[in-house]
mmCIF file of C-alpha atoms in Angstrom:
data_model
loop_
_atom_site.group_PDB
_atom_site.id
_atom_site.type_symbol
_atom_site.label_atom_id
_atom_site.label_comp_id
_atom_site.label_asym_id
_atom_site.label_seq_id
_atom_site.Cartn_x
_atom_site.Cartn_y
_atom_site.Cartn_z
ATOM 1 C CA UNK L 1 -56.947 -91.012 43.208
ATOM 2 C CA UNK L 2 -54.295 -88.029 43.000
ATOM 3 C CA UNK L 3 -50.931 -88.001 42.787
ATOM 4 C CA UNK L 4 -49.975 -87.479 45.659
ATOM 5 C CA UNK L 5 -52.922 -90.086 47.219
ATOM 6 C CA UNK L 6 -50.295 -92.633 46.593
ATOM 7 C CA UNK L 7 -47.013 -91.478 47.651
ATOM 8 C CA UNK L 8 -47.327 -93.635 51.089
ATOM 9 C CA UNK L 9 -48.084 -97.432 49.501
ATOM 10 C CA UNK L 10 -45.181 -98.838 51.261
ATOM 11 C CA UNK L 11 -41.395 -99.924 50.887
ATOM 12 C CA UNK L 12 -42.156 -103.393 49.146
ATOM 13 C CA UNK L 13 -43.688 -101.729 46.184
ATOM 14 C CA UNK L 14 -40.950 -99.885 45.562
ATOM 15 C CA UNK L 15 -38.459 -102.860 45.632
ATOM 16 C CA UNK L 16 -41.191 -104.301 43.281
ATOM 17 C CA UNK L 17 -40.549 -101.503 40.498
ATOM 18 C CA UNK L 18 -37.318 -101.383 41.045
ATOM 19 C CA UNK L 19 -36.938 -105.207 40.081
ATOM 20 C CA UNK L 20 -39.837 -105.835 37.723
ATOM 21 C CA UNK L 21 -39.925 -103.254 35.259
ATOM 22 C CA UNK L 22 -37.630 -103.794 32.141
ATOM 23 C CA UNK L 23 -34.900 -102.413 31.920
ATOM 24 C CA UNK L 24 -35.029 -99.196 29.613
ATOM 25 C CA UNK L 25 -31.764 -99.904 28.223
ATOM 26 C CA UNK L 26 -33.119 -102.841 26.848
ATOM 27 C CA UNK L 27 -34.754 -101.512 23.776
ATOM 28 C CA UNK L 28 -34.861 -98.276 22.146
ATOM 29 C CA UNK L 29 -38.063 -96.969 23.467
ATOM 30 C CA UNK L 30 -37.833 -94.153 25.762
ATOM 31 C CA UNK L 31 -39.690 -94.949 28.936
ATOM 32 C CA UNK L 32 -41.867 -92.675 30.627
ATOM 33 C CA UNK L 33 -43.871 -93.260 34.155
ATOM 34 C CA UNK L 34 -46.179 -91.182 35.411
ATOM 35 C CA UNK L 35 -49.201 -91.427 38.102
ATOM 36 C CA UNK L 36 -52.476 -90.321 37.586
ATOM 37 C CA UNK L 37 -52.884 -86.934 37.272
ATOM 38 C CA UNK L 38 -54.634 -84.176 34.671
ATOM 39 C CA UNK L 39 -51.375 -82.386 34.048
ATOM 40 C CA UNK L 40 -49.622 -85.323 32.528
ATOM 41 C CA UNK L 41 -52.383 -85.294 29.967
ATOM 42 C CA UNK L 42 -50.632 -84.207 26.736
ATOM 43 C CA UNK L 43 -48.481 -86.792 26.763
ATOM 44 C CA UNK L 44 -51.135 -88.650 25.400
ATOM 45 C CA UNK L 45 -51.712 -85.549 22.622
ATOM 46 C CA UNK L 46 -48.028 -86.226 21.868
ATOM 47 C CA UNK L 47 -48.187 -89.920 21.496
ATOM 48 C CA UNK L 48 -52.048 -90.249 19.941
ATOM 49 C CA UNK L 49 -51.346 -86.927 17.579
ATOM 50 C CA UNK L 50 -48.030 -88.448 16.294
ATOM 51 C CA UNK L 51 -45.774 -85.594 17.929
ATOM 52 C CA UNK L 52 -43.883 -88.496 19.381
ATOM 53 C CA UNK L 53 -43.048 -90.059 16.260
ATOM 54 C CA UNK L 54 -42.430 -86.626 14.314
ATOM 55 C CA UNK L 55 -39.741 -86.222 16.350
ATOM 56 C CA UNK L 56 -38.094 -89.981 16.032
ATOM 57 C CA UNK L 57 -38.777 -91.290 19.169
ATOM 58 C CA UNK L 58 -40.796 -94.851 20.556
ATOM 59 C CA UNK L 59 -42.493 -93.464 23.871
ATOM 60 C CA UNK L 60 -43.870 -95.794 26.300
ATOM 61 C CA UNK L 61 -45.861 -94.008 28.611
ATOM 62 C CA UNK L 62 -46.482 -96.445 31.961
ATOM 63 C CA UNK L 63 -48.489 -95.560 35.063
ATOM 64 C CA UNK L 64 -46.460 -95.879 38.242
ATOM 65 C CA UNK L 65 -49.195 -94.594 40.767
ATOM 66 C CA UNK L 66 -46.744 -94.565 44.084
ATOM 67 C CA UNK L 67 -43.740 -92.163 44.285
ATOM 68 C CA UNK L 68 -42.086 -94.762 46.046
ATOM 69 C CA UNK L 69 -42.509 -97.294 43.204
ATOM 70 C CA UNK L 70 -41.974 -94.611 40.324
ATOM 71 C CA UNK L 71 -38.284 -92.916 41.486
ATOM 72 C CA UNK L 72 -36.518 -96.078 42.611
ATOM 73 C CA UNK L 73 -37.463 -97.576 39.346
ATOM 74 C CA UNK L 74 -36.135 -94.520 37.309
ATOM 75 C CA UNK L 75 -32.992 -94.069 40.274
ATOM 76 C CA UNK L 76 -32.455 -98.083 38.894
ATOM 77 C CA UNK L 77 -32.285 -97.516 35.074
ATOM 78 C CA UNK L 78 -35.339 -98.992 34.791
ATOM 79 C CA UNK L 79 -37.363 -96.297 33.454
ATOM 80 C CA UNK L 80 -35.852 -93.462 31.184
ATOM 81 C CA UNK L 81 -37.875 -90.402 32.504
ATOM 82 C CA UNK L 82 -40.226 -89.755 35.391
ATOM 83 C CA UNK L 83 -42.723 -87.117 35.782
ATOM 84 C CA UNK L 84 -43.397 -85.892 39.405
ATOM 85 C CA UNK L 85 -43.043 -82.378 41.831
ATOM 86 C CA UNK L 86 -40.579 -80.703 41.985
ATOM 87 C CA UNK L 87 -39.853 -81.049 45.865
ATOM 88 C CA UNK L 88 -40.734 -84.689 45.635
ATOM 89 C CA UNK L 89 -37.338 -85.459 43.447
ATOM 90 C CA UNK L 90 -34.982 -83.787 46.375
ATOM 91 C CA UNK L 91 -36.119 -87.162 48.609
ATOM 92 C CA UNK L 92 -35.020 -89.540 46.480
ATOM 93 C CA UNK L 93 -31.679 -87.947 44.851
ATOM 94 C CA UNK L 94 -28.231 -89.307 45.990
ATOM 95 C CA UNK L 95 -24.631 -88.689 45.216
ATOM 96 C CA UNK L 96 -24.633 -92.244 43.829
ATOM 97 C CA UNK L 97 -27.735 -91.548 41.673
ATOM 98 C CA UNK L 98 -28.154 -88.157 41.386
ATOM 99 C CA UNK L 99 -31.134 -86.757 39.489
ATOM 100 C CA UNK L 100 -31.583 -84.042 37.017
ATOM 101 C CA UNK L 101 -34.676 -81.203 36.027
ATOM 102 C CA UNK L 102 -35.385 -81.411 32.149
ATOM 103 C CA UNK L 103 -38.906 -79.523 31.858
ATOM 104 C CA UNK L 104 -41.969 -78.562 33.810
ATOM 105 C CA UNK L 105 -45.254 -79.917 32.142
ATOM 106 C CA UNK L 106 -47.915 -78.160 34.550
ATOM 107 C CA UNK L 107 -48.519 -75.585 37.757
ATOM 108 C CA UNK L 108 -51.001 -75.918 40.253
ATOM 109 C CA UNK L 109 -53.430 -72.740 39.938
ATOM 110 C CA UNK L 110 -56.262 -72.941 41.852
ATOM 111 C CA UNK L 111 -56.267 -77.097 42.381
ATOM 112 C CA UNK L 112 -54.487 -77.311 45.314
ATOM 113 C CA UNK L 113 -55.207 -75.116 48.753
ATOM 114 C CA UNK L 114 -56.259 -74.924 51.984
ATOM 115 C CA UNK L 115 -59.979 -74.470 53.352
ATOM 116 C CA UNK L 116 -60.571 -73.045 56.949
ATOM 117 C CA UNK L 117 -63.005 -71.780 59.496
ATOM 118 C CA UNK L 118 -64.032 -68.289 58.892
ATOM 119 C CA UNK L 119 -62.672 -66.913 61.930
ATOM 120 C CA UNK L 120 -59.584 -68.079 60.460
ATOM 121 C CA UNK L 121 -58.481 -65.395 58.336
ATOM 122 C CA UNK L 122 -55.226 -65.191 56.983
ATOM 123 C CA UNK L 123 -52.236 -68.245 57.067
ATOM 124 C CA UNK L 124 -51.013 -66.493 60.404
ATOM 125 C CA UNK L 125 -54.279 -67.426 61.963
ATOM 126 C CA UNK L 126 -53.353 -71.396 61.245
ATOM 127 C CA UNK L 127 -51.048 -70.807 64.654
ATOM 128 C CA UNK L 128 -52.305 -73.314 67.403
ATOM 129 C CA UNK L 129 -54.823 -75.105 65.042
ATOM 130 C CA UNK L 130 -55.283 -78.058 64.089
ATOM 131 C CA UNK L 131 -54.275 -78.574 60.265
ATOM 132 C CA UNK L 132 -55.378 -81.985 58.147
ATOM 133 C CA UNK L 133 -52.285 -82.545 55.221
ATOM 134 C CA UNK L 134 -50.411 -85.291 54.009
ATOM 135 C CA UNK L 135 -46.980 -85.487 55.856
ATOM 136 C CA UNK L 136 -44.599 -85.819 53.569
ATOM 137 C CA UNK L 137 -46.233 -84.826 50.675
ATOM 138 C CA UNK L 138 -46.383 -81.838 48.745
ATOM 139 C CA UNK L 139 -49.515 -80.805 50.341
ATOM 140 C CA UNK L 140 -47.065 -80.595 53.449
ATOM 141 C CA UNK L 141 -44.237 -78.323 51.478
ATOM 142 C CA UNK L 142 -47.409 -75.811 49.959
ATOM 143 C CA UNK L 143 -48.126 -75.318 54.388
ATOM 144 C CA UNK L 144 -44.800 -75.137 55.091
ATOM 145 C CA UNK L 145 -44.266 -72.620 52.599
ATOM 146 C CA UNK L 146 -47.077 -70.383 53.297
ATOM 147 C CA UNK L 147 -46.015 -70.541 57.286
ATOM 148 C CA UNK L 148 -42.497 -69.534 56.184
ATOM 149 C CA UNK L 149 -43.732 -66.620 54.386
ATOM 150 C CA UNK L 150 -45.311 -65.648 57.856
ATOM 151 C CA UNK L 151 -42.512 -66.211 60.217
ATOM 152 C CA UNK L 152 -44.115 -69.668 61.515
ATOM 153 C CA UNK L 153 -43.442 -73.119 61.065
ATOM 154 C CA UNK L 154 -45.263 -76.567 61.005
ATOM 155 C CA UNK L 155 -44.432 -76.908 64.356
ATOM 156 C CA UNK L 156 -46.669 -73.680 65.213
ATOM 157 C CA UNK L 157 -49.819 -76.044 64.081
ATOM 158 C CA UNK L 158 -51.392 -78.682 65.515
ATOM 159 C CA UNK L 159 -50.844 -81.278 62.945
ATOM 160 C CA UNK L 160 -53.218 -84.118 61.695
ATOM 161 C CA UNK L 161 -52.127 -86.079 59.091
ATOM 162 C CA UNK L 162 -54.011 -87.653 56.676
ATOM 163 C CA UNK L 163 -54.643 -88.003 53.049
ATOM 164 C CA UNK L 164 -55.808 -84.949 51.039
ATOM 165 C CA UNK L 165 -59.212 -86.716 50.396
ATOM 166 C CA UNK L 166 -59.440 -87.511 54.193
ATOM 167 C CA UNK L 167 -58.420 -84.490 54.767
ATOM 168 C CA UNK L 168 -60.966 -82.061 53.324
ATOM 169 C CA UNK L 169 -63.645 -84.609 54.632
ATOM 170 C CA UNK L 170 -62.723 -83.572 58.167
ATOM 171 C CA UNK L 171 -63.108 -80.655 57.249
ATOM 172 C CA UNK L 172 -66.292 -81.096 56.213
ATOM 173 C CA UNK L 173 -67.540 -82.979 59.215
ATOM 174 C CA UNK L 174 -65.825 -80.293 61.429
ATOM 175 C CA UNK L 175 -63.122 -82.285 63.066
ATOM 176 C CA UNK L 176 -60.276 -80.001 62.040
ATOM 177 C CA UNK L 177 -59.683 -76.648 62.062
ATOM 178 C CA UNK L 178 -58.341 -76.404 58.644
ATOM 179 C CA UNK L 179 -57.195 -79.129 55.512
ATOM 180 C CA UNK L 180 -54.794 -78.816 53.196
ATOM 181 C CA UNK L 181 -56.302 -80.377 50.155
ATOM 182 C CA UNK L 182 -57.635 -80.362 46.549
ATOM 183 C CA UNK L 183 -60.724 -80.290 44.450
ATOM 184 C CA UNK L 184 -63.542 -81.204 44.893
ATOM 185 C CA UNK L 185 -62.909 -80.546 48.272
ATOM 186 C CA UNK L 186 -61.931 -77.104 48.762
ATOM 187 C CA UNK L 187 -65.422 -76.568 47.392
ATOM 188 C CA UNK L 188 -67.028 -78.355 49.326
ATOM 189 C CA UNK L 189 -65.111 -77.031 52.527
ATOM 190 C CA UNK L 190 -65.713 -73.493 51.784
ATOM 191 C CA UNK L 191 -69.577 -74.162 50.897
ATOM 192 C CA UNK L 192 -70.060 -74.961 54.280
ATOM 193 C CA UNK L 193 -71.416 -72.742 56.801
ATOM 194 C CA UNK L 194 -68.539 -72.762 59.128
ATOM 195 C CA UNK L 195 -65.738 -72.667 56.164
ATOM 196 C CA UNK L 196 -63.861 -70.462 53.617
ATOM 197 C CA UNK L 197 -61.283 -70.862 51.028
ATOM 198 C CA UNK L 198 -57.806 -69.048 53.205
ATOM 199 C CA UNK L 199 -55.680 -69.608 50.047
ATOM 200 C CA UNK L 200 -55.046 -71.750 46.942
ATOM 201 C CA UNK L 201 -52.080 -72.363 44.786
ATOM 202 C CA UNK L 202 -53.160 -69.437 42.302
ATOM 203 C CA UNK L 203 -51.231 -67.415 44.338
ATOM 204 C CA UNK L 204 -48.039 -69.427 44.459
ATOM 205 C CA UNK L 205 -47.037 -70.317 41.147
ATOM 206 C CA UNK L 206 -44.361 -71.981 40.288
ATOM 207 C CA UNK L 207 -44.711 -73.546 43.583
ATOM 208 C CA UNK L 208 -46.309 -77.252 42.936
ATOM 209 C CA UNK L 209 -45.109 -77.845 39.773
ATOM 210 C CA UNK L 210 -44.833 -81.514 37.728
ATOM 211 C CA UNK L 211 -41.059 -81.941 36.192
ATOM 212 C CA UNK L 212 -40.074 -84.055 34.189
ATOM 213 C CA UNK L 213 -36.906 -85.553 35.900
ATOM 214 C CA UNK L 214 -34.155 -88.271 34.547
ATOM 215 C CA UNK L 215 -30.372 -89.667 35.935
ATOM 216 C CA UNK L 216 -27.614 -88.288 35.039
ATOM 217 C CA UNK L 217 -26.683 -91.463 33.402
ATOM 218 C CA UNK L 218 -29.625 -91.259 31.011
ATOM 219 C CA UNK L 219 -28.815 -87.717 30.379
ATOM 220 C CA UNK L 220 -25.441 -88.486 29.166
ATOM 221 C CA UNK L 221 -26.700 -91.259 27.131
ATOM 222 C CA UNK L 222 -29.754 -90.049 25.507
ATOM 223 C CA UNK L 223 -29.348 -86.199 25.526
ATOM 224 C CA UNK L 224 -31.005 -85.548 21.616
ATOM 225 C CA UNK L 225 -33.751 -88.343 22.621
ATOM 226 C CA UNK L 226 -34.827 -86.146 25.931
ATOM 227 C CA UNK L 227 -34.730 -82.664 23.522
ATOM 228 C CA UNK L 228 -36.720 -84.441 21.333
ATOM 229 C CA UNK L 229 -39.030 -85.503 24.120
ATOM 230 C CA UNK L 230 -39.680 -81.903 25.453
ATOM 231 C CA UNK L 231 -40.615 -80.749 21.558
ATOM 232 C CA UNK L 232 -43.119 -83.216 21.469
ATOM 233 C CA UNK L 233 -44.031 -81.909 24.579
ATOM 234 C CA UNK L 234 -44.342 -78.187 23.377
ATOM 235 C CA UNK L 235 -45.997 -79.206 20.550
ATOM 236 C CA UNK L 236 -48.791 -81.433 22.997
ATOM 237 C CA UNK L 237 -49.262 -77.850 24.635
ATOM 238 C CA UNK L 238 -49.711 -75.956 21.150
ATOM 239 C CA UNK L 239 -51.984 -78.427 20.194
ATOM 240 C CA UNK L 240 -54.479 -78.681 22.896
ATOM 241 C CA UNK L 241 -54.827 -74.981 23.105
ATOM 242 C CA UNK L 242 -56.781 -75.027 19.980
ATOM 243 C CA UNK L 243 -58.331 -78.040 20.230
ATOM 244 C CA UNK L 244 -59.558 -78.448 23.822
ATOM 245 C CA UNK L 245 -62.557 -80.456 23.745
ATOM 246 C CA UNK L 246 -60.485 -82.874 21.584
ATOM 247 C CA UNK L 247 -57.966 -82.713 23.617
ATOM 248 C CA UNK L 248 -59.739 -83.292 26.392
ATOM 249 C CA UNK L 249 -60.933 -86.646 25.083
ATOM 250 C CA UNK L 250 -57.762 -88.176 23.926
ATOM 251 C CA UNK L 251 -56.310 -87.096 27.776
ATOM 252 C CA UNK L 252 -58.890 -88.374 29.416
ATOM 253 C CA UNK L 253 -58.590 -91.773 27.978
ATOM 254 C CA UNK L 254 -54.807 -91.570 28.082
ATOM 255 C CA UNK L 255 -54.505 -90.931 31.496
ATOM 256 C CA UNK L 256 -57.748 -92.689 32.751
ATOM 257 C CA UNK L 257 -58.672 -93.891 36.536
ATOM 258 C CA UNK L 258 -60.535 -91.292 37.755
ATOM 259 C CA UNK L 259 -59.728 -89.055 34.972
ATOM 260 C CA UNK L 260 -61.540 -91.509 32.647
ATOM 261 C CA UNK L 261 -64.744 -88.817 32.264
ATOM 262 C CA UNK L 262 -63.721 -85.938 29.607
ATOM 263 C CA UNK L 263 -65.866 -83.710 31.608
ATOM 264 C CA UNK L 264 -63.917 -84.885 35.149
ATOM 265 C CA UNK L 265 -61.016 -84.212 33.420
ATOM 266 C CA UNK L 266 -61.390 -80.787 32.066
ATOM 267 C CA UNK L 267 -62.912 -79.730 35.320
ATOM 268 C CA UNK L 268 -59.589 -80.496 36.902
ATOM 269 C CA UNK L 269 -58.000 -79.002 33.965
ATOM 270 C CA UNK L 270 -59.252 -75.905 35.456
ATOM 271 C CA UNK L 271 -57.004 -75.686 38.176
ATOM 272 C CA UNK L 272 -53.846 -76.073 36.551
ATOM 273 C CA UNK L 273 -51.760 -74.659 33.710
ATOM 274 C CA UNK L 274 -49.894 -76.423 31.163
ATOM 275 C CA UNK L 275 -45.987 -75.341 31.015
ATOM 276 C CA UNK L 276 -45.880 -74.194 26.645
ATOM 277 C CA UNK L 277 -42.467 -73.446 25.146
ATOM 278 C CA UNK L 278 -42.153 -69.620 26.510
ATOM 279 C CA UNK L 279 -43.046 -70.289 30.415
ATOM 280 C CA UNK L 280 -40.580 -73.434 30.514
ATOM 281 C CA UNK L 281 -37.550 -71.257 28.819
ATOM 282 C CA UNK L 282 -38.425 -68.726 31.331
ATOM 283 C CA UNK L 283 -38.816 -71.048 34.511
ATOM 284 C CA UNK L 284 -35.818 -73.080 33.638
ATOM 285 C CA UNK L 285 -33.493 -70.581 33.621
ATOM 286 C CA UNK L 286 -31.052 -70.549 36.552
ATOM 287 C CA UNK L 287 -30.824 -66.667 36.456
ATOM 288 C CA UNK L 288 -34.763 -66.717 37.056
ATOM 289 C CA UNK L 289 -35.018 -66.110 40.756
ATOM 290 C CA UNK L 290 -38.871 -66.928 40.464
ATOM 291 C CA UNK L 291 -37.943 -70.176 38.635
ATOM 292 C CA UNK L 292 -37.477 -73.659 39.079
ATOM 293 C CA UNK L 293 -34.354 -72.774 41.348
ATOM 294 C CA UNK L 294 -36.030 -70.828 43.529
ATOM 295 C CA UNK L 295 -38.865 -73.814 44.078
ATOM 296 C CA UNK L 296 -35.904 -76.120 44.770
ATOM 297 C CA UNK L 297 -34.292 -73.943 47.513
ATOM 298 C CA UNK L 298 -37.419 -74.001 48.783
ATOM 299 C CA UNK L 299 -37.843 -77.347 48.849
ATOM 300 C CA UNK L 300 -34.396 -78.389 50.044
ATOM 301 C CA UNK L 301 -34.569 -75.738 53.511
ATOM 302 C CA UNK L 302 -37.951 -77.080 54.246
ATOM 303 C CA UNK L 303 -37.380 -80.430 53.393
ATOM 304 C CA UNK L 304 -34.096 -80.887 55.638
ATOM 305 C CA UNK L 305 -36.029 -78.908 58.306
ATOM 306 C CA UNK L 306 -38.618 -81.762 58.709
ATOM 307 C CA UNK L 307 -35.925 -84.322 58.580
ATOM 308 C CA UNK L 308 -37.330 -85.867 54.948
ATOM 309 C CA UNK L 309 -33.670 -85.597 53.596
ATOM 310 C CA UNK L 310 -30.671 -84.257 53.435
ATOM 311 C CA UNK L 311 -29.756 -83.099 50.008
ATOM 312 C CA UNK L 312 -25.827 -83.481 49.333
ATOM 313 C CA UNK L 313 -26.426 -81.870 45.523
ATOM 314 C CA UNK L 314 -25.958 -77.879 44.478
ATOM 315 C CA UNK L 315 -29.457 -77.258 43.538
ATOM 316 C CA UNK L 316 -27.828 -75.976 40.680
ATOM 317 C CA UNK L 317 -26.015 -78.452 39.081
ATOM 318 C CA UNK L 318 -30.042 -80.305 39.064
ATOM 319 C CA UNK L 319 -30.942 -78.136 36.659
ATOM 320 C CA UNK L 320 -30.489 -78.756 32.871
ATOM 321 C CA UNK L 321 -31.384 -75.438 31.029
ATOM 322 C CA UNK L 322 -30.688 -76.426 27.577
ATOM 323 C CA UNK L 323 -32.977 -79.083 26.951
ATOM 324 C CA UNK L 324 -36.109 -76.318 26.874
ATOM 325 C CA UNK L 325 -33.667 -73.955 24.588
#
């Protein structure tokens, strides 16, 4: 399981969340919903190490494993905060609900890529072939960046789409020309004799980054209780610098699924960073051309390109800076 594995599960599920969950208004708590993934990790530091509750607040962390389950429930008032990428939240923001940036908890650096055949030797080379990704997904906006940067576009590849797992498993076998796709798969792809690793997200950061995302409702309502929420945050960060094979215990159990294994987990841990204090003032400011603004315009020119959306919002106005000051 990743999260982006379960982005697809289908439009009943999301009615489901939308419906079924509590309302968050409903209590005091401040809701949080995440999927499975190693970068949401010290969350659990924050709520096991009492960072939470230093800084007054009653977190409820939930896992919401589909996209489509997680946003319409937090688009509903149902949740207070969710935690997903940062191209994801331009899908599912309207002018009726419109959602907002707080923070960014982790970049991709090194976890995410895209393994090819060694006469395939630079992202130009990906014209005419046949490329496994997730449509849709952010494997899909990492491509369609990359062929940007190149002068191509998704429509100069020969697309095959499939899930990231899937995906580096034709690889494997030999079926496509090239996946886009994650650990342990890239490994696996370039340790074959007819593959190499073209290019991973170490390259591109500030490209697939987690947010933490909210309505502008909940903003309004609950500003101090989000501030408080990204200190606890910070202090997660702090924490699990120092203490890493801790740390790496009380995620692993936190998060669980597949993450379950300390040692699974802080293998994965190796392929992304956690956002501290200093990296999220700098990639949260709007004058930051390299920031979160310049992931989102991105995001949105790609995004309404393939048809996913049509964003009606100033990428600006997204963006609340002052909750990481």
């Amino acid at each position: 399981m990743n999260r982006y594995l379960s982005r697809f599960s289908g439009v009943a599920l999301a009615l489901f969340a939308a419906f079924s969950v509590s309302p968050a208004s409903a209590a005091d708590k401040l809701t949080v919903a995440h999927s499975t993934w190693v970068g949401y990790g010290p969350l659990y530091i924050a709520r096991d190490k009492g960072f939470f509750e230093e800084e007054g607040l009653d977190v409820d962390l939930l896992v919401m494993e589909d996209v489509k389950t997680r946003m319409p429930a937090l688009a509903a008032g149902r949740i207070d905060v969710a935690v997903t990428t940062i191209d994801t939240v331009l899908t599912f923001t309207t002018p009726k609900r419109p959602l907002v940036y707080l923070f960014a908890l982790d970049d991709s650096a090194g976890g995410d890529g895209i393994v090819a055949n060694k006469d395939i030797t630079s992202v130009a080379d990906l014209k005419g072939k046949s490329v496994a990704y997730t449509e849709g997904s952010v494997s899909q906006f990492f491509l369609s960046v990359l062929l940007k940067n190149e002068g191509l576009t998704l429509a100069d590849v020969e697309t095959q789409n499939m899930t990231a797992g899937d995906a580096g498993a034709a690889f494997v076998a030999g079926r496509v020309d090239a996946a886009v796709t994650w650990e342990p798969w890239l490994t696996r792809g370039k340790d074959t004799e007819h593959g190499t690793l073209l290019v991973d997200s170490s390259s591109t950061p500030g490209l697939i980054t987690d947010v933490a995302v909210t309505t502008e409702k909940t903003l309004s309502e609950r500003k101090d209780d989000l501030k408080a929420f990204y200190r606890a945050w910070v202090k997660a960060v702090d924490w699990q610098k120092e203490n890493e094979a801790e740390a790496d215990e009380i995620m692993a159990k936190g998060v669980g699924g597949w993450l379950k294994d300390p040692a699974v987990f802080a293998e994965t841990r190796g392929g992304i960073v956690f956002y501290d204090g200093d990296m999220n003032a700098s990639f949260m400011d709007p004058a930051n051309e390299d920031g979160i603004l310049g992931t989102i315009s991105d995001a949105k020119a790609l995004g309404e390109e393939a048809g996913l959306f049509k964003l009606e919002s100033d990428p600006k106005s997204m963006v609340v800076p002052d909750i990481v000051q």
